[in-house]
Short mmCIF file of C-alpha atoms in Angstrom, two decimals:
data_model
loop_
_atom_site.label_atom_id
_atom_site.label_comp_id
_atom_site.label_asym_id
_atom_site.label_seq_id
_atom_site.Cartn_x
_atom_site.Cartn_y
_atom_site.Cartn_z
CA MET A 261 -29.77 -9.98 14.60
CA PHE A 262 -29.14 -7.73 17.59
CA VAL A 263 -25.58 -6.73 18.30
CA ARG A 264 -24.60 -4.29 21.02
CA ASP A 265 -23.85 -0.84 19.62
CA SER A 266 -24.72 -1.99 16.10
CA ARG A 267 -25.70 0.57 13.46
CA ASN A 268 -27.31 0.40 10.02
CA TYR A 269 -25.50 1.75 6.95
CA THR A 270 -25.73 1.56 3.20
CA LEU A 271 -22.48 0.38 1.62
CA MET A 272 -21.98 2.73 -1.32
CA HIS A 273 -19.79 2.57 -4.41
CA ARG A 274 -19.65 6.12 -5.62
CA ASP A 275 -23.39 7.06 -5.68
CA ILE A 276 -24.64 3.52 -6.21
CA SER A 277 -26.17 1.65 -3.28
CA VAL A 278 -24.50 -1.73 -2.97
CA ALA A 279 -25.89 -3.28 0.22
CA ASP A 280 -27.59 -2.59 3.52
CA ILE A 281 -25.14 -3.63 6.23
CA ILE A 282 -24.85 -3.59 10.01
CA ILE A 283 -21.57 -2.46 11.55
CA SER A 284 -20.68 -2.85 15.22
CA PRO A 285 -17.70 -1.02 16.73
CA ALA A 286 -17.97 -3.40 19.69
CA LEU A 287 -17.33 -6.34 17.37
CA ASP A 288 -14.88 -4.36 15.25
CA GLY A 289 -16.57 -4.42 11.88
CA VAL A 290 -19.36 -5.68 9.65
CA VAL A 291 -21.61 -8.13 11.44
CA GLU A 292 -24.49 -8.64 9.02
CA VAL A 293 -25.72 -7.93 5.49
CA ASN A 294 -29.46 -7.27 5.37
CA ARG A 295 -29.88 -6.82 1.64
CA VAL A 296 -27.72 -6.66 -1.49
CA PHE A 297 -28.80 -4.13 -4.11
CA ASP A 298 -26.00 -4.56 -6.65
CA SER A 299 -23.92 -7.73 -6.41
CA LEU A 300 -21.65 -6.63 -9.27
CA ARG A 301 -20.44 -3.70 -7.19
CA LEU A 302 -19.70 -5.65 -4.04
CA PRO A 303 -15.96 -5.53 -3.29
CA VAL A 304 -14.05 -7.99 -5.47
CA GLY A 305 -13.95 -11.43 -3.88
CA THR A 306 -16.90 -10.88 -1.51
CA CYS A 307 -19.51 -12.31 -3.89
CA ILE A 308 -19.34 -16.00 -4.84
CA ASN A 309 -21.67 -17.35 -7.53
CA GLY A 310 -23.93 -14.35 -7.07
CA SER A 311 -24.17 -14.73 -3.28
CA GLN A 312 -22.59 -12.35 -0.81
CA ASP A 313 -19.91 -13.87 1.45
CA ILE A 314 -20.19 -12.22 4.87
CA LYS A 315 -16.83 -13.56 6.07
CA ALA A 316 -15.09 -12.13 3.01
CA LEU A 317 -16.81 -8.77 3.51
CA ARG A 318 -15.66 -8.68 7.11
CA ARG A 319 -12.08 -9.36 6.05
CA TRP A 320 -12.34 -6.65 3.38
CA TRP A 321 -13.51 -4.09 5.93
CA ARG A 322 -10.74 -4.89 8.41
CA ARG A 323 -7.91 -5.03 5.87
CA ARG A 324 -9.05 -1.78 4.29
CA GLY A 325 -8.35 0.15 7.49
CA ILE A 326 -5.52 0.74 9.93
CA PRO A 327 -4.06 -2.51 11.31
CA GLN A 328 -4.25 -2.95 15.06
CA ILE A 329 -0.52 -3.69 15.14
CA ARG A 330 0.53 -0.34 13.67
CA GLU A 331 3.15 1.33 15.84
CA GLY A 332 1.63 3.70 18.39
CA ILE A 333 -2.01 3.08 17.40
CA ASP A 334 -3.20 2.46 20.96
CA GLY A 335 -1.83 5.81 22.07
CA THR A 336 -3.37 7.45 19.03
CA LEU A 337 -6.84 6.08 19.80
CA GLU A 338 -6.50 7.12 23.44
CA TYR A 339 -5.51 10.63 22.41
CA LEU A 340 -8.44 10.87 20.00
CA GLY A 341 -10.87 9.59 22.59
CA THR A 342 -12.02 6.91 20.15
CA SER A 343 -12.98 3.43 21.27
CA ASN A 344 -11.46 1.43 18.40
CA LEU A 345 -10.42 1.46 14.75
CA THR A 346 -13.88 0.63 13.41
CA GLU A 347 -15.26 3.67 15.24
CA LEU A 348 -12.60 5.75 13.54
CA GLN A 349 -13.59 4.36 10.12
CA ILE A 350 -17.26 5.08 10.82
CA LYS A 351 -16.55 8.69 11.75
CA SER A 352 -14.94 9.19 8.34
CA PHE A 353 -17.83 7.43 6.54
CA GLY A 354 -15.37 4.72 5.51
CA LEU A 355 -14.01 7.02 2.82
CA SER A 356 -10.60 6.34 1.32
CA LEU A 357 -8.10 7.59 -1.23
CA THR A 358 -7.56 4.02 -2.37
CA ASP A 359 -10.99 2.96 -3.60
CA HIS A 360 -14.45 4.49 -4.08
CA TYR A 361 -16.41 2.68 -1.37
CA TRP A 362 -18.00 4.43 1.61
CA ILE A 363 -20.82 3.96 4.10
CA LYS A 364 -23.92 6.15 4.28
CA PRO A 365 -25.59 6.35 7.70
CA GLU A 366 -29.28 5.49 7.77
CA GLY A 367 -31.45 8.51 7.09
CA LEU A 368 -28.61 10.81 6.05
CA SER A 369 -28.62 12.46 2.62
CA MET A 370 -25.22 12.94 1.00
CA SER A 371 -23.53 12.17 -2.30
CA TRP A 372 -20.12 11.01 -3.55
CA GLU A 373 -19.63 14.43 -5.13
CA ASP A 374 -20.19 16.08 -1.75
CA ILE A 375 -17.73 14.08 0.31
CA ASN A 376 -15.10 12.19 -1.74
CA PHE A 377 -11.49 13.06 -0.86
CA PHE A 378 -10.32 13.35 -4.47
CA ASP A 379 -12.28 16.55 -5.10
CA ASN A 380 -13.02 17.85 -1.61
CA ASP A 381 -10.61 19.15 0.99
CA PHE A 382 -10.21 17.24 4.22
CA SER A 383 -8.82 17.99 7.64
CA GLU A 384 -5.23 16.93 8.29
CA GLU A 385 -5.52 16.99 12.09
CA ILE A 386 -6.06 13.25 12.50
CA GLY A 387 -3.09 12.55 10.23
CA ARG A 388 -0.85 14.84 12.24
CA VAL A 389 -1.80 12.96 15.39
CA MET A 390 -1.11 9.61 13.74
CA LEU A 391 2.32 10.65 12.55
CA ALA A 392 3.36 12.21 15.84
CA ASP A 393 6.35 10.30 17.26
CA ARG A 394 5.51 11.50 20.74
CA LEU A 395 2.49 9.19 20.75
CA CYS A 396 4.61 6.05 20.89
CA GLY A 397 4.88 4.66 24.37
CA SER A 398 3.97 7.95 26.03
CA SER A 399 1.00 8.90 28.14
CA MET A 400 -1.61 11.04 26.41
CA ASP A 401 -3.44 14.01 27.83
CA SER A 402 -7.01 13.03 26.95
CA ASP A 403 -8.15 16.65 27.27
CA LEU A 404 -6.20 17.46 24.13
CA SER A 405 -8.67 15.43 22.09
CA GLN A 406 -11.26 18.13 22.74
CA ASN A 407 -9.41 20.30 20.21
CA ILE A 408 -10.40 17.88 17.44
CA SER A 409 -13.82 18.50 15.94
CA ALA A 410 -16.21 16.02 14.34
CA ALA A 411 -15.26 17.39 10.93
CA ASP A 412 -11.59 16.57 11.60
CA TYR A 413 -12.46 12.86 11.74
CA VAL A 414 -13.62 12.90 8.11
CA SER A 415 -10.16 12.05 6.86
CA PRO A 416 -8.51 9.44 4.61
CA ASP A 417 -6.13 8.72 7.49
CA ALA A 418 -8.84 6.60 9.10
CA THR A 419 -8.58 4.08 6.23
CA SER A 420 -4.83 4.14 5.55
CA ALA A 421 -3.63 0.54 5.58
CA GLY A 422 -0.09 -0.54 6.42
CA MET A 423 2.21 -0.98 9.38
CA LEU A 424 4.14 2.29 9.19
CA LYS A 425 2.83 5.57 10.53
CA LYS A 426 1.57 7.79 7.75
CA ARG A 427 -0.73 10.64 6.91
CA TRP A 428 -2.36 12.24 3.89
CA ALA A 429 -1.80 15.88 3.08
CA ILE A 430 -2.98 18.31 0.41
CA ILE A 431 0.06 20.09 -1.03
CA ASP A 432 -0.34 22.38 -4.04
CA ASN A 433 -3.83 20.88 -4.49
CA ARG A 434 -2.35 17.37 -4.83
CA ARG A 435 -3.08 14.48 -2.48
CA LYS A 436 0.23 13.25 -1.09
CA LEU A 437 1.06 10.41 1.26
CA ILE A 438 3.71 11.18 3.88
CA LYS A 439 5.09 8.00 5.42
CA ALA A 440 7.39 7.56 8.40
CA ALA A 441 10.38 5.23 8.67
CA THR A 442 11.47 3.19 11.67
CA PRO A 443 14.50 3.68 13.92
CA PRO A 444 17.38 3.28 14.30
CA PHE A 445 18.27 3.85 10.61
CA TYR A 446 15.04 5.31 9.18
CA GLN A 447 16.14 3.73 5.92
CA GLN A 448 12.71 2.91 4.44
CA ALA A 449 12.21 6.53 3.37
CA TYR A 450 15.46 6.53 1.39
CA ASN A 451 14.73 3.08 -0.04
CA GLU A 452 11.50 4.37 -1.57
CA ALA A 453 13.42 7.06 -3.45
CA ILE A 454 16.11 4.57 -4.54
CA ALA A 455 13.40 2.25 -5.86
CA SER A 456 11.98 5.14 -7.89
CA VAL A 457 15.37 5.67 -9.54
CA LEU A 458 15.65 1.97 -10.41
CA CYS A 459 12.13 1.89 -11.83
CA GLU A 460 12.77 4.98 -13.93
CA LYS A 461 15.89 3.49 -15.47
CA LEU A 462 14.31 0.08 -16.06
CA GLY A 463 11.04 1.42 -17.48
CA ILE A 464 8.91 -0.03 -14.69
CA PRO A 465 5.59 1.76 -14.01
CA HIS A 466 5.85 3.07 -10.46
CA VAL A 467 4.81 5.64 -7.93
CA LYS A 468 7.55 8.23 -7.63
CA TYR A 469 8.85 8.87 -4.11
CA SER A 470 11.03 11.61 -2.68
CA VAL A 471 12.54 12.10 0.76
CA MET A 472 11.37 14.89 3.03
CA ILE A 473 13.26 15.87 6.18
CA ASP A 474 10.86 17.19 8.77
CA GLY A 475 12.04 20.58 10.00
CA GLN A 476 10.86 19.95 13.56
CA ASN A 477 12.14 16.48 14.44
CA LEU A 478 14.73 16.25 11.61
CA LEU A 479 13.55 12.75 10.70
CA PRO A 480 13.15 11.50 7.10
CA TYR A 481 9.78 10.73 5.56
CA SER A 482 8.92 9.40 2.13
CA VAL A 483 6.46 11.44 0.07
CA CYS A 484 4.47 10.39 -2.99
CA ASP A 485 1.42 11.44 -4.97
CA CYS A 486 -1.84 9.53 -4.76
CA PHE A 487 -1.96 7.16 -7.75
CA THR A 488 -5.75 6.78 -7.78
CA THR A 489 -8.27 9.36 -9.03
CA ASN A 490 -11.96 10.14 -8.79
CA ASN A 491 -12.54 7.62 -11.58
CA ILE A 492 -9.78 5.04 -11.07
CA GLU A 493 -9.49 2.91 -7.93
CA PHE A 494 -7.02 0.33 -6.65
CA VAL A 495 -7.95 -3.33 -6.12
CA PRO A 496 -5.20 -5.25 -4.26
CA ALA A 497 -3.95 -8.64 -5.38
CA ASP A 498 -5.40 -10.18 -2.23
CA LEU A 499 -8.87 -9.48 -3.63
CA ILE A 500 -8.01 -10.21 -7.28
CA ARG A 501 -6.90 -13.74 -6.41
CA THR A 502 -10.32 -14.44 -4.86
CA ALA A 503 -12.22 -13.32 -7.98
CA PHE A 504 -12.04 -16.85 -9.42
CA PRO A 505 -11.58 -20.32 -7.89
CA ARG A 506 -8.01 -21.58 -7.73
CA LYS A 507 -7.52 -24.86 -9.53
CA GLN A 508 -5.93 -27.67 -7.57
CA GLY A 509 -2.18 -27.78 -8.08
CA THR A 510 -1.98 -24.24 -9.50
CA THR A 511 0.66 -22.03 -7.88
CA LEU A 512 -0.32 -18.66 -6.44
CA HIS A 513 1.83 -16.99 -9.09
CA GLN A 514 0.02 -18.67 -11.98
CA HIS A 515 -3.39 -18.33 -10.33
CA TYR A 516 -2.98 -14.58 -9.91
CA ILE A 517 -1.91 -14.20 -13.55
CA ASP A 518 -4.89 -16.35 -14.65
CA CYS A 519 -7.29 -14.16 -12.64
CA CYS A 520 -5.88 -11.01 -14.22
CA TYR A 521 -6.18 -12.50 -17.71
CA LYS A 522 -9.84 -13.27 -17.05
CA LEU A 523 -10.33 -9.67 -15.93
CA GLY A 524 -8.92 -8.41 -19.23
CA ILE A 525 -5.32 -7.52 -18.28
CA ASP A 526 -3.37 -9.09 -21.15
CA ASP A 527 0.10 -7.79 -20.19
CA ILE A 528 -0.05 -8.89 -16.55
CA ALA A 529 2.71 -11.53 -16.90
CA ALA A 530 5.19 -8.86 -18.04
CA GLN A 531 4.14 -6.53 -15.22
CA ILE A 532 4.62 -9.26 -12.63
CA ASP A 533 8.02 -10.08 -14.15
CA LYS A 534 9.04 -6.44 -13.68
CA MET A 535 7.90 -6.49 -10.06
CA ILE A 536 9.85 -9.67 -9.34
CA ILE A 537 12.99 -8.19 -10.94
CA LEU A 538 12.72 -4.99 -8.92
CA ASP A 539 12.19 -6.92 -5.68
CA PHE A 540 15.22 -9.10 -6.48
CA LEU A 541 17.39 -6.01 -6.89
CA LEU A 542 16.13 -4.41 -3.70
CA VAL A 543 15.89 -7.65 -1.70
CA ASN A 544 12.36 -6.54 -0.84
CA ASN A 545 11.05 -8.89 1.83
CA ASP A 546 7.56 -7.43 2.16
CA ARG A 547 5.89 -7.56 -1.27
CA HIS A 548 2.65 -8.92 0.14
CA LEU A 549 -0.72 -9.29 -1.59
CA GLY A 550 -1.89 -5.92 -0.30
CA ASN A 551 0.76 -3.71 -1.92
CA PHE A 552 0.34 -4.62 -5.57
CA GLY A 553 -2.71 -5.21 -7.71
CA LEU A 554 -4.88 -3.74 -10.46
CA LEU A 555 -6.53 -0.44 -11.32
CA ARG A 556 -10.25 -0.34 -12.08
CA ASP A 557 -12.55 2.25 -13.62
CA SER A 558 -15.19 2.62 -10.91
CA ASN A 559 -17.80 3.89 -13.36
CA THR A 560 -17.67 0.97 -15.80
CA LEU A 561 -16.10 -1.63 -13.45
CA LYS A 562 -13.57 -2.36 -16.19
CA PHE A 563 -10.05 -3.23 -15.07
CA VAL A 564 -7.60 -0.99 -16.91
CA GLY A 565 -4.16 -2.34 -15.98
CA ALA A 566 -1.67 -3.20 -13.29
CA ALA A 567 -1.22 -0.61 -10.56
CA PRO A 568 2.15 1.18 -10.56
CA LEU A 569 4.57 -0.34 -8.08
CA PHE A 570 4.63 1.28 -4.65
CA ASP A 571 5.62 0.55 -1.05
CA ASN A 572 9.20 -0.58 -1.66
CA GLY A 573 10.77 0.65 1.59
CA THR A 574 11.10 -2.65 3.45
CA SER A 575 14.19 -3.61 1.51
CA LEU A 576 17.99 -3.18 1.19
CA GLY A 577 18.57 -4.52 4.69
CA TYR A 578 16.69 -1.54 6.17
CA ASN A 579 16.77 -2.90 9.72
CA GLN A 580 20.17 -4.67 9.69
CA PRO A 581 23.07 -3.30 11.80
CA ASP A 582 25.87 -1.72 9.77
CA GLY A 583 28.30 -4.56 10.39
CA GLN A 584 25.74 -7.15 9.27
CA LEU A 585 24.47 -5.41 6.15
CA ASP A 586 24.93 -8.24 3.67
CA LEU A 587 22.11 -8.51 1.13
CA SER A 588 23.11 -12.02 0.11
CA ASP A 589 21.86 -13.23 3.50
CA LEU A 590 18.49 -11.42 3.32
CA GLU A 591 16.59 -13.95 1.29
CA GLY A 592 13.21 -13.66 3.01
CA CYS A 593 10.77 -13.18 0.15
CA LYS A 594 7.09 -12.73 -0.77
CA PRO A 595 4.60 -13.33 -2.29
CA PHE A 596 5.29 -16.17 -4.74
CA ALA A 597 8.35 -17.88 -3.21
CA ASP A 598 10.29 -17.94 0.03
CA SER A 599 13.56 -16.76 -1.55
CA HIS A 600 14.42 -14.25 -4.25
CA ASP A 601 16.49 -16.83 -6.12
CA LYS A 602 13.40 -19.04 -6.41
CA GLN A 603 11.14 -16.13 -7.26
CA ILE A 604 13.39 -14.71 -10.01
CA ALA A 605 13.12 -18.12 -11.70
CA LEU A 606 9.42 -17.35 -12.27
CA VAL A 607 10.26 -14.54 -14.70
CA SER A 608 8.89 -15.64 -18.07
CA ASP A 609 10.36 -12.94 -20.31
CA CYS A 610 13.81 -11.54 -19.53
CA SER A 611 13.34 -8.85 -22.16
CA CYS A 612 10.57 -7.13 -20.19
CA ILE A 613 13.23 -4.70 -18.95
CA ASN A 614 16.47 -3.43 -20.43
CA ILE A 615 19.06 -4.29 -17.81
CA GLY A 616 21.63 -2.45 -19.92
CA ASN A 617 20.06 0.84 -18.80
CA LEU A 618 21.49 0.28 -15.33
CA HIS A 619 25.06 1.61 -15.29
CA LEU A 620 26.67 1.24 -11.89
CA ASP A 621 28.54 4.55 -12.00
CA GLU A 622 25.39 6.51 -12.85
CA LEU A 623 23.36 4.52 -10.36
CA THR A 624 25.92 5.20 -7.64
CA GLU A 625 25.73 8.93 -8.29
CA ASP A 626 21.94 8.91 -8.19
CA ILE A 627 21.83 6.93 -4.96
CA TRP A 628 24.37 9.19 -3.27
CA LYS A 629 22.21 12.18 -4.14
CA ILE A 630 19.37 10.51 -2.29
CA LEU A 631 21.41 9.35 0.70
CA SER A 632 23.38 12.58 1.04
CA ALA A 633 22.05 15.87 2.37
CA GLY A 634 23.56 18.46 0.08
CA ASP A 635 21.77 21.29 1.84
CA GLY A 636 23.31 20.43 5.18
CA THR A 637 20.13 18.96 6.62
CA PRO A 638 20.89 16.30 9.24
CA ARG A 639 20.13 12.74 8.17
CA GLU A 640 20.07 9.35 9.85
CA ILE A 641 22.03 7.35 7.22
CA SER A 642 25.75 7.31 8.04
CA ASN A 643 28.42 7.59 5.32
CA TYR A 644 29.51 4.04 6.13
CA ARG A 645 25.98 2.70 5.70
CA SER A 646 25.52 4.69 2.50
CA ASP A 647 28.70 3.12 1.09
CA CYS A 648 27.44 -0.34 2.05
CA ILE A 649 24.06 0.23 0.37
CA VAL A 650 25.69 1.39 -2.87
CA GLN A 651 28.18 -1.50 -2.93
CA LEU A 652 25.62 -4.13 -2.06
CA LEU A 653 23.17 -2.84 -4.66
CA GLY A 654 25.96 -3.18 -7.22
CA GLN A 655 26.38 -6.80 -6.14
CA ARG A 656 22.65 -7.40 -6.52
CA LEU A 657 22.81 -5.95 -10.02
CA GLU A 658 25.51 -8.43 -11.01
CA ARG A 659 23.51 -11.28 -9.49
CA LEU A 660 20.45 -10.18 -11.40
CA LYS A 661 22.34 -10.05 -14.70
CA LEU A 662 23.64 -13.56 -14.07
CA ALA A 663 20.19 -14.92 -13.19
CA LEU A 664 18.50 -13.35 -16.22
CA SER A 665 21.31 -14.47 -18.53
CA ARG A 666 20.99 -18.03 -17.27
CA GLN A 667 17.23 -17.99 -17.85
CA HIS A 668 17.71 -16.54 -21.33
CA ASP A 669 20.18 -19.28 -22.23
CA GLU A 670 17.87 -21.98 -20.88
CA GLY A 671 15.01 -20.52 -22.91
CA LEU A 672 17.08 -20.71 -26.10
CA GLU A 673 17.95 -24.34 -25.39
CA LEU A 674 14.27 -25.20 -25.06
#
């Protein structure tokens, strides 16, 4: 099959050759699979009954990278002098800090040990460009792209999924994700830190976030450590649910749990319960199938457990005007129901968390520490909005206690 500007690559999983594939920047992704070497190591959900599914592989490639609708991405590509997002992925060999897949160009000799981002340093220039607020809606000087070398393109920022601007950085030899928030309130960054406090108190496995105020533009960013390693990779729920056929009449919630059971994750129901409870508290309206899932040992292909919860910023009325900040009206919900009241009813074991560990006075103090700038650093969250967030979170806590108590009582009656 001839495709304009198509190129041959070997899809690799660590140092194991998985498949010979053809990628075309012109067609924005994988266009053909010539040969499969190891069907077991194809990305989860792209192999059905031993046969490779080209449509599923194309979706995997696209969803693994930067979405076209990310804020400012057109200006970023123009600045970088890059034709499209697939070209950007190719220049970084498709490497990621999420999983252990990459693409090896035909005729080029290199190994996972040589190039993976977990053990090797990487340039942060592309990430700085992607996070630059000045790129949004402004004209770029294309000559500036000449300052970026070919080596700078080998960066995990070329495969960072998600809508918000972000970049990877190496700080004290640790891989950290720095993520922007959106105006006018820039609340997502603070929400991530608040969610970390809630998870800590409730005993929910999570990625710990902190808030960083950039010294140059004085805007808040959330910062967290990479939760994958050279041996452990993340497989999102969107792929897990495709690992096995969904039986007719089975809900997505039950189907996902069934898939995880078959993959050896015995405590998945409790972990999903914890996620639903956290999202109820936060009124998280963007818990989609890409920001939760399982961890897998990439050497043995054994699934080792649920991934810690992350990406909690799109919550607590983050984009609502101060006068309309009423969490009882923010019932948009994902992924298992269209409202949090319906979704909380899916919790099977109310004892999976100790709700008694949440004391409103202590919680209020912790949240104020996050929302306040004790060092005098300017912040975007007003005192009025901070008060509203604390009060409304207290109301959510009472609603949660009532919902869990009702479910407990109904369980006893049964």
